[in-house]
Tab-separated table of C-alpha atoms in Angstrom:
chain	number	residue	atom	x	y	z
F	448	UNK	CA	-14.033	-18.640	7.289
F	449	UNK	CA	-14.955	-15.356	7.581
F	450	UNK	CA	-15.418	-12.514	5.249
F	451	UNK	CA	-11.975	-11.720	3.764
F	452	UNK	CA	-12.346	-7.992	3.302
F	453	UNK	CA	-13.227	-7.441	6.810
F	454	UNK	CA	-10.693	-8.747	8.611
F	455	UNK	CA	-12.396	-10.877	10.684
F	456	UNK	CA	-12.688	-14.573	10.915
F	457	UNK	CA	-15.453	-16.819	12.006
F	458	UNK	CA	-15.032	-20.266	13.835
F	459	UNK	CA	-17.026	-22.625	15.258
F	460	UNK	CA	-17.332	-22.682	18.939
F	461	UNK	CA	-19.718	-25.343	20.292
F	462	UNK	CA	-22.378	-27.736	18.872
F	463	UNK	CA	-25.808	-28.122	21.078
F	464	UNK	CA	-28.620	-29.722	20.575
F	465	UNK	CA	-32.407	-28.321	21.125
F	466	UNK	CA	-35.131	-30.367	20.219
F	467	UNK	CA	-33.682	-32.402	18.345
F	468	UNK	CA	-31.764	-29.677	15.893
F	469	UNK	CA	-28.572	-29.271	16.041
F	470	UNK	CA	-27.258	-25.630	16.939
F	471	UNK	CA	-23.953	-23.958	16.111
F	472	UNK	CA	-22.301	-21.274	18.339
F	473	UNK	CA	-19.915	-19.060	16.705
F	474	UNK	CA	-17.311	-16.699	17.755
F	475	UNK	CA	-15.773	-14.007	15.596
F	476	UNK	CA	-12.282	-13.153	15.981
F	477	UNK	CA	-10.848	-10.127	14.795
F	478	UNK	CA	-7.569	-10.594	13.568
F	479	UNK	CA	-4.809	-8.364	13.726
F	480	UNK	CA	-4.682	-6.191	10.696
F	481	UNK	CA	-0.470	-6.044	9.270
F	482	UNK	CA	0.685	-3.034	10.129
F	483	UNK	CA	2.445	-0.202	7.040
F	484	UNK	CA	5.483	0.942	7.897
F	485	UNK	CA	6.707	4.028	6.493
F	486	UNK	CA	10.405	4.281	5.426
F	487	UNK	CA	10.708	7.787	5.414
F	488	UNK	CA	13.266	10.085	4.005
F	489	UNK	CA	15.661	11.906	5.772
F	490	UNK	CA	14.265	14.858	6.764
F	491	UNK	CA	15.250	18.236	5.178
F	492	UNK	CA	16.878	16.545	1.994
F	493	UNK	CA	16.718	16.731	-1.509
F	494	UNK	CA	17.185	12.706	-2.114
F	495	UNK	CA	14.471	12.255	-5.147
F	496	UNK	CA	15.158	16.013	-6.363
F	497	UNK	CA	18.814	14.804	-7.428
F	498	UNK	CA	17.972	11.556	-9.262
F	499	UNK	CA	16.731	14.555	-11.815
F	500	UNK	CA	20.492	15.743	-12.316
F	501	UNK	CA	22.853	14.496	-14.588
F	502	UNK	CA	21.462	11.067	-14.753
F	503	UNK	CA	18.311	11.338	-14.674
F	504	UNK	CA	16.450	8.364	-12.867
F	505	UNK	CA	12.812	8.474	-11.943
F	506	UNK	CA	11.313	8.610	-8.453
F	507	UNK	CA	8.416	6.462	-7.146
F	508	UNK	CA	6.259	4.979	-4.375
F	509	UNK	CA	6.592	1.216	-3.866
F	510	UNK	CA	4.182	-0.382	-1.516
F	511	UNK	CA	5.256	-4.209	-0.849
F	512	UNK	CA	2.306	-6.128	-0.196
F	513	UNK	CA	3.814	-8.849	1.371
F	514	UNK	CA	5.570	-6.625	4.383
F	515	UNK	CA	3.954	-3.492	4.286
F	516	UNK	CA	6.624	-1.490	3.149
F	517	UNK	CA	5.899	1.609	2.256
F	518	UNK	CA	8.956	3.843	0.705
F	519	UNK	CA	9.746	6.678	-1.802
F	520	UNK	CA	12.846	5.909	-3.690
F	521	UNK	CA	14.638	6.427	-7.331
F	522	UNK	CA	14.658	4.128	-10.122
F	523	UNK	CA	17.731	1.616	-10.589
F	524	UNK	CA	19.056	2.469	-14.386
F	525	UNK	CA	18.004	5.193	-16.576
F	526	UNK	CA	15.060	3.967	-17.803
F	527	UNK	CA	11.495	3.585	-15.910
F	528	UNK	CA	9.865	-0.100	-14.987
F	529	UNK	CA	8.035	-1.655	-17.402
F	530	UNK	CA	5.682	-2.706	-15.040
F	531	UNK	CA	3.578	-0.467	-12.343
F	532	UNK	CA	3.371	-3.904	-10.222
F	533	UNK	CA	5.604	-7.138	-10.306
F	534	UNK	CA	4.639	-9.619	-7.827
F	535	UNK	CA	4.355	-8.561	-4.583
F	536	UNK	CA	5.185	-4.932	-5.051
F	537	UNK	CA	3.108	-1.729	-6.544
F	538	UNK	CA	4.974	1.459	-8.090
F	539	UNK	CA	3.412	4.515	-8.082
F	540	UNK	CA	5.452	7.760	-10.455
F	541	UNK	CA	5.760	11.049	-8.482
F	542	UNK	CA	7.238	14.373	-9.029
F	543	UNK	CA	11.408	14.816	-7.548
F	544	UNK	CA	9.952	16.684	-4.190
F	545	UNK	CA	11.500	17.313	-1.332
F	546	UNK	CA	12.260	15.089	1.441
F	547	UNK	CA	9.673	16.378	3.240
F	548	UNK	CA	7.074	16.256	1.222
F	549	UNK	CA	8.032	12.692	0.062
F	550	UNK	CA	7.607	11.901	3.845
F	551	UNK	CA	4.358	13.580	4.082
F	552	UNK	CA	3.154	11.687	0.587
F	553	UNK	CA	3.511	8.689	2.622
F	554	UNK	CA	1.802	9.809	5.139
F	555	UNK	CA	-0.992	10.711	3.373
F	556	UNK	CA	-1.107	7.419	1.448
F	557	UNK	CA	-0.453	4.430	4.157
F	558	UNK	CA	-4.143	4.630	4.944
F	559	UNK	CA	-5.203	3.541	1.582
F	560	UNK	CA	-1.644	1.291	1.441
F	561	UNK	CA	-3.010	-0.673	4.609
F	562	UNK	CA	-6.201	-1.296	2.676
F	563	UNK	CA	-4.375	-2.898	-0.078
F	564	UNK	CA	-2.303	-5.043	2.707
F	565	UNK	CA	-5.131	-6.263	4.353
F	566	UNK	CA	-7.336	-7.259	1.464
F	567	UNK	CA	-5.051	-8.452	-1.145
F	568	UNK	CA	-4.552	-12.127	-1.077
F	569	UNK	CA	-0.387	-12.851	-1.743
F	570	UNK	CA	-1.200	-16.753	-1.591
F	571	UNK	CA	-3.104	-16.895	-4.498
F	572	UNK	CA	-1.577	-18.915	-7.630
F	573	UNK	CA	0.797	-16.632	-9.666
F	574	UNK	CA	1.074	-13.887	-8.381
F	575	UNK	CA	-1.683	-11.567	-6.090
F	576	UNK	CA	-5.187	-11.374	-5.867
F	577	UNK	CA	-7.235	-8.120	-5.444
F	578	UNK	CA	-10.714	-8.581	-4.392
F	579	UNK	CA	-13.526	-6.613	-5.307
F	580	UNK	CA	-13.095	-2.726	-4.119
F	581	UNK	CA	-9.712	-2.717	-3.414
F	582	UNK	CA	-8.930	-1.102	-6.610
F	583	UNK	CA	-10.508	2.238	-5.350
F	584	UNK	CA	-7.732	2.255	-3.016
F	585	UNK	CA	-5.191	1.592	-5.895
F	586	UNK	CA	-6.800	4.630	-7.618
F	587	UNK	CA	-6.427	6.981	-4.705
F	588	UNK	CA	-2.842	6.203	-4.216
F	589	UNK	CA	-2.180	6.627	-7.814
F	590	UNK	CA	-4.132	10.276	-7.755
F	591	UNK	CA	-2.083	11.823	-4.663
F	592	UNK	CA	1.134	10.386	-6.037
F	593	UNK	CA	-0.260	12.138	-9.511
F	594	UNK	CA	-0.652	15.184	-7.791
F	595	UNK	CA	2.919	15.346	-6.645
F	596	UNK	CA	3.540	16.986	-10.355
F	597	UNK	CA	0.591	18.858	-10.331
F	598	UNK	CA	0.364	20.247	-7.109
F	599	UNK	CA	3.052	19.849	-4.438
F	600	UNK	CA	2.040	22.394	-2.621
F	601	UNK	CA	-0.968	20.448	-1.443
F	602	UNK	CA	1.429	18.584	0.268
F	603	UNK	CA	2.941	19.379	3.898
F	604	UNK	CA	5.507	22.574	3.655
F	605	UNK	CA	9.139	21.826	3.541
């Protein structure tokens, strides 16, 4: 088996012999890495700026690491989630932007949401594993979604 965080995985091709040693041939395979899909926002809306109405409900990221899902969407109930992640999924706070912005966060975020998909381990024995370094990639989601309250206008124009 190859290295996990690479992608890649190693078999063993063919056995030889020379001089009396035995020689192993090995292949690596890349394998495919899961695609993120984006569920975007329909452009030109207000969908998150609303949950901040009457009710107010707060907005997030989710990433599910099982299918890649990436989304921006508001909070069931009035009150926030306990818990940034619960099983397979990750919840990131961010600012009621526009639609197009929101679209544009994800944009800006599914490279370092693909590097969570492809190096977490979902198999693992309650719950998810996260190998070495993939919390950098945790941090840099959780700094643009930050930002989104900071500084929208880093984000793409409406």
């Amino acid at each position: 088996m190859g290295d996990p965080l690479s992608g890649e995985h190693h078999k063993e091709v063919t056995e030889s012999k020379k001089g009396g040693a035995v020689m192993m041939e090995a292949e690596t395979v890349k394998l495919p890495a899961p695609a993120v899909h984006c569920e975007y926002l329909t452009p030109g809306g207000n969908d998150l700026r609303g949950a901040f109405g009457k009710e107010v409900r707060p907005a997030f990221v989710m990433l599910d690491l099982a299918s890649g899902t990436l989304r921006a969407h508001v909070a069931d109930g009035a009150k926030p989630p306990v818990l940034v992640g619960v099983m397979f999924f990750l919840r990131w706070p961010i600012a009621p932007v526009t639609n197009d912005r929101a679209n544009a966060l994800l944009d800006e975020i599914a490279p370092r949401a693909a590097t969570l998909v492809n190096r977490v381990d979902t198999r693992a024995p309650g719950g998810v594993l996260f190998p070495p370094g993939a919390g950098n990639a945790v941090d840099r989601i959780q700094m643009a979604c930050a930002a989104t309250w900071d500084d929208p206008a880093r984000l793409a124009k409406d």
